Amino acid sequence: GQQVKQSSPSLTVQEGGILILNCDYENDMFDYFAWYKKYPDNSPTLLISVRSNVDKREDGRFTVFLNKSGKHFSLHITASQPEDTAVYLCAAGLNQGGSAKLIFGEGTKLTVSS
Amino acid sequence: EAAVTQSPRSKVAVTGGKVTLSCHQTNNHDYMYWYRQDTGHGLRLIHYSYVADSTEKGDIPDGYKASRPSQENFSLILELASLSQTAVYFCASSAGTGGSAETLYFGSGTRLTVL
């Protein structure tokens, strides 16, 4: 089964709006959570990440919220801009035996309309 | 700036043929990964490695082999290419575990078409 799942294949938001991208995971041993951003025909790049010992991490317009009991984490984007239009991939990882293996969700295609 | 280079950028292969995708990193990272991207599936891990001369199976290893002859190089091998292996393949590297060490640095991707 899908260990990391994004419920929304696509989202559209007006420029300046607030949006929330959601991600659910199955393995409650995961201890690292990240959001990657991918433009068409480009490689994914890390947007923001958080470890399991904190519930929230903020970086400018981007905030990750982690709900360990619900096995859920989300990305909040404020003051959305057209350049935020991209595919957002959530990922979760487990530090097991030194392995830094990340499992990705299916991705959410975000469109910010001006 | 982290640098992961993949070759070729695109390739057309015939069913049953052998395909080798190459990846080279200059980050001095221990970990290297091969992912494939398909519409509706995001990125799925095929193989990974945390030390030269050793590889590990990821989540979808069937039909693929991997080779890590040195810290810098990691290859993905399709011995008998099949139509279902048409996808975009991404190589990535990371320093390993611990905070920012989990950050993956991706190559530009290889678009593989199997006919």
PDB file of C-alpha atoms in Angstrom:
ATOM      1  CA  GLY A   1       0.000   0.000   0.000  1.00  0.00           C
ATOM      2  CA  GLN A   2       0.916   3.633  -0.311  1.00  0.00           C
ATOM      3  CA  GLN A   3       2.945   4.538   2.755  1.00  0.00           C
ATOM      4  CA  VAL A   4       2.755   8.263   2.110  1.00  0.00           C
ATOM      5  CA  LYS A   5      -0.378   9.652   0.543  1.00  0.00           C
ATOM      6  CA  GLN A   6      -1.469  13.049  -0.705  1.00  0.00           C
ATOM      7  CA  SER A   7      -5.221  13.329  -0.909  1.00  0.00           C
ATOM      8  CA  SER A   8      -5.479  16.098  -3.473  1.00  0.00           C
ATOM      9  CA  PRO A   9      -4.041  15.529  -6.952  1.00  0.00           C
ATOM     10  CA  SER A  10      -4.537  19.203  -7.757  1.00  0.00           C
ATOM     11  CA  LEU A  11      -5.450  22.525  -6.175  1.00  0.00           C
ATOM     12  CA  THR A  12      -6.108  26.011  -7.500  1.00  0.00           C
ATOM     13  CA  VAL A  13      -5.845  29.181  -5.454  1.00  0.00           C
ATOM     14  CA  GLN A  14      -6.078  32.868  -6.215  1.00  0.00           C
ATOM     15  CA  GLU A  15      -2.933  34.952  -5.980  1.00  0.00           C
ATOM     16  CA  GLY A  16      -2.513  36.255  -2.448  1.00  0.00           C
ATOM     17  CA  GLY A  17      -4.564  33.467  -0.935  1.00  0.00           C
ATOM     18  CA  ILE A  18      -3.694  30.905   1.706  1.00  0.00           C
ATOM     19  CA  LEU A  19      -3.565  27.236   0.876  1.00  0.00           C
ATOM     20  CA  ILE A  20      -2.984  23.992   2.709  1.00  0.00           C
ATOM     21  CA  LEU A  21      -1.473  20.859   1.232  1.00  0.00           C
ATOM     22  CA  ASN A  22      -2.023  17.637   3.145  1.00  0.00           C
ATOM     23  CA  CYS A  23      -0.080  14.428   3.539  1.00  0.00           C
ATOM     24  CA  ASP A  24      -0.873  11.257   5.467  1.00  0.00           C
ATOM     25  CA  TYR A  25       1.561   8.507   6.343  1.00  0.00           C
ATOM     26  CA  GLU A  26       1.233   4.961   7.635  1.00  0.00           C
ATOM     27  CA  ASN A  27       4.456   4.201   9.477  1.00  0.00           C
ATOM     28  CA  ASP A  28       4.382   5.807  12.922  1.00  0.00           C
ATOM     29  CA  MET A  29       8.139   5.266  13.178  1.00  0.00           C
ATOM     30  CA  PHE A  30       8.831   7.898  10.530  1.00  0.00           C
ATOM     31  CA  ASP A  31      10.880  10.657  12.099  1.00  0.00           C
ATOM     32  CA  TYR A  32      11.569  13.064   9.261  1.00  0.00           C
ATOM     33  CA  PHE A  33       9.044  14.896   7.097  1.00  0.00           C
ATOM     34  CA  ALA A  34       9.615  17.109   4.097  1.00  0.00           C
ATOM     35  CA  TRP A  35       7.992  18.975   1.254  1.00  0.00           C
ATOM     36  CA  TYR A  36       9.661  19.153  -2.140  1.00  0.00           C
ATOM     37  CA  LYS A  37       8.728  21.466  -4.976  1.00  0.00           C
ATOM     38  CA  LYS A  38       8.958  20.466  -8.615  1.00  0.00           C
ATOM     39  CA  TYR A  39       8.542  22.617 -11.697  1.00  0.00           C
ATOM     40  CA  PRO A  40       7.713  20.900 -15.012  1.00  0.00           C
ATOM     41  CA  ASP A  41      10.759  19.288 -16.611  1.00  0.00           C
ATOM     42  CA  ASN A  42      12.862  20.128 -13.579  1.00  0.00           C
ATOM     43  CA  SER A  43      14.128  18.116 -10.674  1.00  0.00           C
ATOM     44  CA  PRO A  44      12.518  18.273  -7.212  1.00  0.00           C
ATOM     45  CA  THR A  45      14.095  20.611  -4.687  1.00  0.00           C
ATOM     46  CA  LEU A  46      13.628  20.712  -0.935  1.00  0.00           C
ATOM     47  CA  LEU A  47      11.209  23.395   0.223  1.00  0.00           C
ATOM     48  CA  ILE A  48      10.977  22.769   3.940  1.00  0.00           C
ATOM     49  CA  SER A  49      11.421  19.887   6.377  1.00  0.00           C
ATOM     50  CA  VAL A  50      10.804  19.014  10.016  1.00  0.00           C
ATOM     51  CA  ARG A  51      11.883  16.300  12.406  1.00  0.00           C
ATOM     52  CA  SER A  52       9.457  14.389  14.615  1.00  0.00           C
ATOM     53  CA  ASN A  53      10.541  16.157  17.814  1.00  0.00           C
ATOM     54  CA  VAL A  54       8.756  19.378  16.778  1.00  0.00           C
ATOM     55  CA  ASP A  55       5.176  20.042  15.689  1.00  0.00           C
ATOM     56  CA  LYS A  56       5.767  23.051  13.513  1.00  0.00           C
ATOM     57  CA  ARG A  57       8.419  24.752  11.458  1.00  0.00           C
ATOM     58  CA  GLU A  58       8.097  28.062   9.709  1.00  0.00           C
ATOM     59  CA  ASP A  59      10.208  29.476   6.884  1.00  0.00           C
ATOM     60  CA  GLY A  60       8.901  32.709   5.444  1.00  0.00           C
ATOM     61  CA  ARG A  61       5.563  32.058   3.729  1.00  0.00           C
ATOM     62  CA  PHE A  62       5.870  28.301   4.260  1.00  0.00           C
ATOM     63  CA  THR A  63       4.956  26.411   7.432  1.00  0.00           C
ATOM     64  CA  VAL A  64       4.952  22.683   8.093  1.00  0.00           C
ATOM     65  CA  PHE A  65       2.595  21.330  10.751  1.00  0.00           C
ATOM     66  CA  LEU A  66       3.129  17.813  12.065  1.00  0.00           C
ATOM     67  CA  ASN A  67       0.388  15.816  13.777  1.00  0.00           C
ATOM     68  CA  LYS A  68       2.096  12.640  14.935  1.00  0.00           C
ATOM     69  CA  SER A  69      -0.936  11.088  16.614  1.00  0.00           C
ATOM     70  CA  GLY A  70      -2.920  11.535  13.419  1.00  0.00           C
ATOM     71  CA  LYS A  71       0.001  10.485  11.209  1.00  0.00           C
ATOM     72  CA  HIS A  72      -0.510  13.617   9.184  1.00  0.00           C
ATOM     73  CA  PHE A  73       1.514  16.625   8.160  1.00  0.00           C
ATOM     74  CA  SER A  74       0.641  19.644   6.117  1.00  0.00           C
ATOM     75  CA  LEU A  75       2.205  22.552   4.259  1.00  0.00           C
ATOM     76  CA  HIS A  76       0.658  25.973   4.650  1.00  0.00           C
ATOM     77  CA  ILE A  77       1.501  28.623   2.086  1.00  0.00           C
ATOM     78  CA  THR A  78       0.474  32.217   2.721  1.00  0.00           C
ATOM     79  CA  ALA A  79       0.340  35.116   0.271  1.00  0.00           C
ATOM     80  CA  SER A  80       0.493  32.690  -2.641  1.00  0.00           C
ATOM     81  CA  GLN A  81       2.255  33.881  -5.793  1.00  0.00           C
ATOM     82  CA  PRO A  82       2.147  32.746  -9.421  1.00  0.00           C
ATOM     83  CA  GLU A  83       5.662  31.361  -9.043  1.00  0.00           C
ATOM     84  CA  ASP A  84       4.291  28.953  -6.413  1.00  0.00           C
ATOM     85  CA  THR A  85       2.624  27.121  -9.306  1.00  0.00           C
ATOM     86  CA  ALA A  86       4.337  23.721  -9.262  1.00  0.00           C
ATOM     87  CA  VAL A  87       3.922  20.139  -8.117  1.00  0.00           C
ATOM     88  CA  TYR A  88       4.420  19.684  -4.378  1.00  0.00           C
ATOM     89  CA  LEU A  89       5.648  16.326  -3.147  1.00  0.00           C
ATOM     90  CA  CYS A  90       5.485  15.351   0.494  1.00  0.00           C
ATOM     91  CA  ALA A  91       7.998  12.843   1.794  1.00  0.00           C
ATOM     92  CA  ALA A  92       8.590  10.969   5.026  1.00  0.00           C
ATOM     93  CA  GLY A  93      11.625   9.077   6.201  1.00  0.00           C
ATOM     94  CA  LEU A  94      12.824   6.659   8.813  1.00  0.00           C
ATOM     95  CA  ASN A  95      16.240   6.650  10.403  1.00  0.00           C
ATOM     96  CA  GLN A  96      16.778   2.920  10.456  1.00  0.00           C
ATOM     97  CA  GLY A  97      20.219   1.433  10.653  1.00  0.00           C
ATOM     98  CA  GLY A  98      21.735   4.558   9.243  1.00  0.00           C
ATOM     99  CA  SER A  99      19.552   4.520   6.157  1.00  0.00           C
ATOM    100  CA  ALA A 100      18.140   7.866   5.075  1.00  0.00           C
ATOM    101  CA  LYS A 101      15.384   6.500   2.853  1.00  0.00           C
ATOM    102  CA  LEU A 102      12.583   8.874   1.910  1.00  0.00           C
ATOM    103  CA  ILE A 103       9.147   7.758   0.745  1.00  0.00           C
ATOM    104  CA  PHE A 104       7.277  10.248  -1.445  1.00  0.00           C
ATOM    105  CA  GLY A 105       3.610  10.925  -1.917  1.00  0.00           C
ATOM    106  CA  GLU A 106       1.967  11.133  -5.328  1.00  0.00           C
ATOM    107  CA  GLY A 107       2.231  14.893  -5.556  1.00  0.00           C
ATOM    108  CA  THR A 108      -0.265  17.767  -5.632  1.00  0.00           C
ATOM    109  CA  LYS A 109      -0.288  20.040  -8.639  1.00  0.00           C
ATOM    110  CA  LEU A 110      -0.820  23.583  -7.422  1.00  0.00           C
ATOM    111  CA  THR A 111      -1.958  26.387  -9.683  1.00  0.00           C
ATOM    112  CA  VAL A 112      -1.902  29.972  -8.447  1.00  0.00           C
ATOM    113  CA  SER A 113      -4.068  32.142 -10.655  1.00  0.00           C
ATOM    114  CA  SER A 114      -3.491  35.865 -10.944  1.00  0.00           C
TER     115      SER A 114
ATOM    116  CA  GLU B   1      26.078  23.904  -4.614  1.00  0.00           C
ATOM    117  CA  ALA B   2      25.317  20.191  -4.735  1.00  0.00           C
ATOM    118  CA  ALA B   3      25.826  18.615  -8.137  1.00  0.00           C
ATOM    119  CA  VAL B   4      24.223  15.438  -9.398  1.00  0.00           C
ATOM    120  CA  THR B   5      24.615  14.678 -13.078  1.00  0.00           C
ATOM    121  CA  GLN B   6      22.593  12.086 -14.943  1.00  0.00           C
ATOM    122  CA  SER B   7      23.212  10.636 -18.367  1.00  0.00           C
ATOM    123  CA  PRO B   8      21.678  10.314 -20.805  1.00  0.00           C
ATOM    124  CA  ARG B   9      19.010  13.031 -20.520  1.00  0.00           C
ATOM    125  CA  SER B  10      16.683  10.945 -22.643  1.00  0.00           C
ATOM    126  CA  LYS B  11      16.738   7.548 -24.241  1.00  0.00           C
ATOM    127  CA  VAL B  12      14.593   5.391 -26.472  1.00  0.00           C
ATOM    128  CA  ALA B  13      15.058   1.671 -25.964  1.00  0.00           C
ATOM    129  CA  VAL B  14      13.534  -1.425 -27.510  1.00  0.00           C
ATOM    130  CA  THR B  15      11.630  -3.999 -25.524  1.00  0.00           C
ATOM    131  CA  GLY B  16      13.980  -6.688 -24.281  1.00  0.00           C
ATOM    132  CA  GLY B  17      17.064  -4.549 -24.692  1.00  0.00           C
ATOM    133  CA  LYS B  18      19.519  -3.588 -21.994  1.00  0.00           C
ATOM    134  CA  VAL B  19      19.539  -0.033 -20.666  1.00  0.00           C
ATOM    135  CA  THR B  20      22.033   1.579 -18.327  1.00  0.00           C
ATOM    136  CA  LEU B  21      21.339   4.915 -16.683  1.00  0.00           C
ATOM    137  CA  SER B  22      24.291   6.665 -15.087  1.00  0.00           C
ATOM    138  CA  CYS B  23      24.565   9.089 -12.218  1.00  0.00           C
ATOM    139  CA  HIS B  24      27.562  11.017 -10.952  1.00  0.00           C
ATOM    140  CA  GLN B  25      27.708  13.235  -7.870  1.00  0.00           C
ATOM    141  CA  THR B  26      30.396  15.616  -6.717  1.00  0.00           C
ATOM    142  CA  ASN B  27      28.897  16.270  -3.277  1.00  0.00           C
ATOM    143  CA  ASN B  28      30.976  13.736  -1.399  1.00  0.00           C
ATOM    144  CA  HIS B  29      27.687  12.220  -0.226  1.00  0.00           C
ATOM    145  CA  ASP B  30      27.462   8.685   1.082  1.00  0.00           C
ATOM    146  CA  TYR B  31      23.870   8.040   0.010  1.00  0.00           C
ATOM    147  CA  MET B  32      22.639   7.749  -3.548  1.00  0.00           C
ATOM    148  CA  TYR B  33      19.165   6.846  -4.809  1.00  0.00           C
ATOM    149  CA  TRP B  34      17.260   5.988  -7.949  1.00  0.00           C
ATOM    150  CA  TYR B  35      13.610   7.026  -8.167  1.00  0.00           C
ATOM    151  CA  ARG B  36      11.138   6.770 -11.002  1.00  0.00           C
ATOM    152  CA  GLN B  37       8.381   9.251 -11.653  1.00  0.00           C
ATOM    153  CA  ASP B  38       5.059   8.250 -13.122  1.00  0.00           C
ATOM    154  CA  THR B  39       1.908  10.287 -13.396  1.00  0.00           C
ATOM    155  CA  GLY B  40      -0.234   9.648 -10.330  1.00  0.00           C
ATOM    156  CA  HIS B  41       2.546   7.926  -8.419  1.00  0.00           C
ATOM    157  CA  GLY B  42       4.936  10.692  -7.546  1.00  0.00           C
ATOM    158  CA  LEU B  43       8.454   9.415  -6.946  1.00  0.00           C
ATOM    159  CA  ARG B  44       9.001   5.757  -6.135  1.00  0.00           C
ATOM    160  CA  LEU B  45      12.290   4.413  -4.803  1.00  0.00           C
ATOM    161  CA  ILE B  46      13.897   1.684  -6.907  1.00  0.00           C
ATOM    162  CA  HIS B  47      17.335   1.144  -5.359  1.00  0.00           C
ATOM    163  CA  TYR B  48      19.638   3.042  -3.070  1.00  0.00           C
ATOM    164  CA  SER B  49      23.139   2.779  -1.687  1.00  0.00           C
ATOM    165  CA  TYR B  50      24.943   4.143   1.352  1.00  0.00           C
ATOM    166  CA  VAL B  51      28.426   2.885   0.582  1.00  0.00           C
ATOM    167  CA  ALA B  52      30.440   1.968  -2.476  1.00  0.00           C
ATOM    168  CA  ASP B  53      30.138  -1.632  -3.691  1.00  0.00           C
ATOM    169  CA  SER B  54      26.836  -2.105  -1.888  1.00  0.00           C
ATOM    170  CA  THR B  55      23.243  -1.490  -2.958  1.00  0.00           C
ATOM    171  CA  GLU B  56      19.865  -1.913  -1.292  1.00  0.00           C
ATOM    172  CA  LYS B  57      16.432  -2.598  -2.697  1.00  0.00           C
ATOM    173  CA  GLY B  58      13.890   0.158  -2.539  1.00  0.00           C
ATOM    174  CA  ASP B  59      10.145  -0.168  -2.852  1.00  0.00           C
ATOM    175  CA  ILE B  60       9.940  -1.225  -6.518  1.00  0.00           C
ATOM    176  CA  PRO B  61      13.193  -3.066  -7.349  1.00  0.00           C
ATOM    177  CA  ASP B  62      11.761  -5.738  -9.667  1.00  0.00           C
ATOM    178  CA  GLY B  63      13.203  -5.500 -13.166  1.00  0.00           C
ATOM    179  CA  TYR B  64      16.060  -3.257 -12.076  1.00  0.00           C
ATOM    180  CA  LYS B  65      19.601  -3.729 -10.887  1.00  0.00           C
ATOM    181  CA  ALA B  66      21.913  -1.127  -9.408  1.00  0.00           C
ATOM    182  CA  SER B  67      25.646  -0.718  -9.215  1.00  0.00           C
ATOM    183  CA  ARG B  68      27.740   1.575  -6.989  1.00  0.00           C
ATOM    184  CA  PRO B  69      31.346   1.136  -8.102  1.00  0.00           C
ATOM    185  CA  SER B  70      32.523   4.254  -6.264  1.00  0.00           C
ATOM    186  CA  GLN B  71      31.155   6.886  -3.916  1.00  0.00           C
ATOM    187  CA  GLU B  72      30.598   9.230  -6.878  1.00  0.00           C
ATOM    188  CA  ASN B  73      28.874   6.873  -9.308  1.00  0.00           C
ATOM    189  CA  PHE B  74      25.597   4.988  -9.152  1.00  0.00           C
ATOM    190  CA  SER B  75      24.065   3.194 -12.139  1.00  0.00           C
ATOM    191  CA  LEU B  76      20.630   1.768 -12.778  1.00  0.00           C
ATOM    192  CA  ILE B  77      20.477  -1.220 -15.081  1.00  0.00           C
ATOM    193  CA  LEU B  78      17.478  -2.592 -16.923  1.00  0.00           C
ATOM    194  CA  GLU B  79      18.606  -5.979 -18.214  1.00  0.00           C
ATOM    195  CA  LEU B  80      15.412  -6.615 -20.216  1.00  0.00           C
ATOM    196  CA  ALA B  81      13.588  -3.356 -20.755  1.00  0.00           C
ATOM    197  CA  SER B  82       9.805  -3.531 -20.809  1.00  0.00           C
ATOM    198  CA  LEU B  83       7.069  -1.126 -21.853  1.00  0.00           C
ATOM    199  CA  SER B  84       6.076  -0.626 -18.216  1.00  0.00           C
ATOM    200  CA  GLN B  85       9.489   0.856 -17.494  1.00  0.00           C
ATOM    201  CA  THR B  86       8.791   3.912 -19.596  1.00  0.00           C
ATOM    202  CA  ALA B  87       9.122   6.746 -17.083  1.00  0.00           C
ATOM    203  CA  VAL B  88      11.315   9.599 -15.938  1.00  0.00           C
ATOM    204  CA  TYR B  89      14.145   8.423 -13.702  1.00  0.00           C
ATOM    205  CA  PHE B  90      15.735  10.628 -11.079  1.00  0.00           C
ATOM    206  CA  CYS B  91      19.006  10.051  -9.308  1.00  0.00           C
ATOM    207  CA  ALA B  92      19.625  11.767  -5.988  1.00  0.00           C
ATOM    208  CA  SER B  93      22.268  11.972  -3.314  1.00  0.00           C
ATOM    209  CA  SER B  94      22.259  12.883   0.353  1.00  0.00           C
ATOM    210  CA  ALA B  95      24.758  13.112   3.153  1.00  0.00           C
ATOM    211  CA  GLY B  96      22.808  10.605   5.264  1.00  0.00           C
ATOM    212  CA  THR B  97      20.952  10.878   8.534  1.00  0.00           C
ATOM    213  CA  GLY B  98      20.699  13.789  10.910  1.00  0.00           C
ATOM    214  CA  GLY B  99      18.864  17.045  10.272  1.00  0.00           C
ATOM    215  CA  SER B 100      19.778  18.606   6.956  1.00  0.00           C
ATOM    216  CA  ALA B 101      21.612  15.452   6.015  1.00  0.00           C
ATOM    217  CA  GLU B 102      18.315  13.997   4.861  1.00  0.00           C
ATOM    218  CA  THR B 103      18.037  16.604   2.120  1.00  0.00           C
ATOM    219  CA  LEU B 104      18.010  14.955  -1.260  1.00  0.00           C
ATOM    220  CA  TYR B 105      19.797  16.611  -4.164  1.00  0.00           C
ATOM    221  CA  PHE B 106      18.345  15.448  -7.438  1.00  0.00           C
ATOM    222  CA  GLY B 107      19.761  15.203 -10.904  1.00  0.00           C
ATOM    223  CA  SER B 108      17.894  16.588 -13.907  1.00  0.00           C
ATOM    224  CA  GLY B 109      16.243  13.286 -14.704  1.00  0.00           C
ATOM    225  CA  THR B 110      16.395  10.799 -17.576  1.00  0.00           C
ATOM    226  CA  ARG B 111      13.339  10.349 -19.733  1.00  0.00           C
ATOM    227  CA  LEU B 112      13.248   6.714 -20.808  1.00  0.00           C
ATOM    228  CA  THR B 113      10.876   5.497 -23.503  1.00  0.00           C
ATOM    229  CA  VAL B 114      10.660   1.783 -24.157  1.00  0.00           C
ATOM    230  CA  LEU B 115       9.083   0.827 -27.481  1.00  0.00           C
TER     231      LEU B 115
END
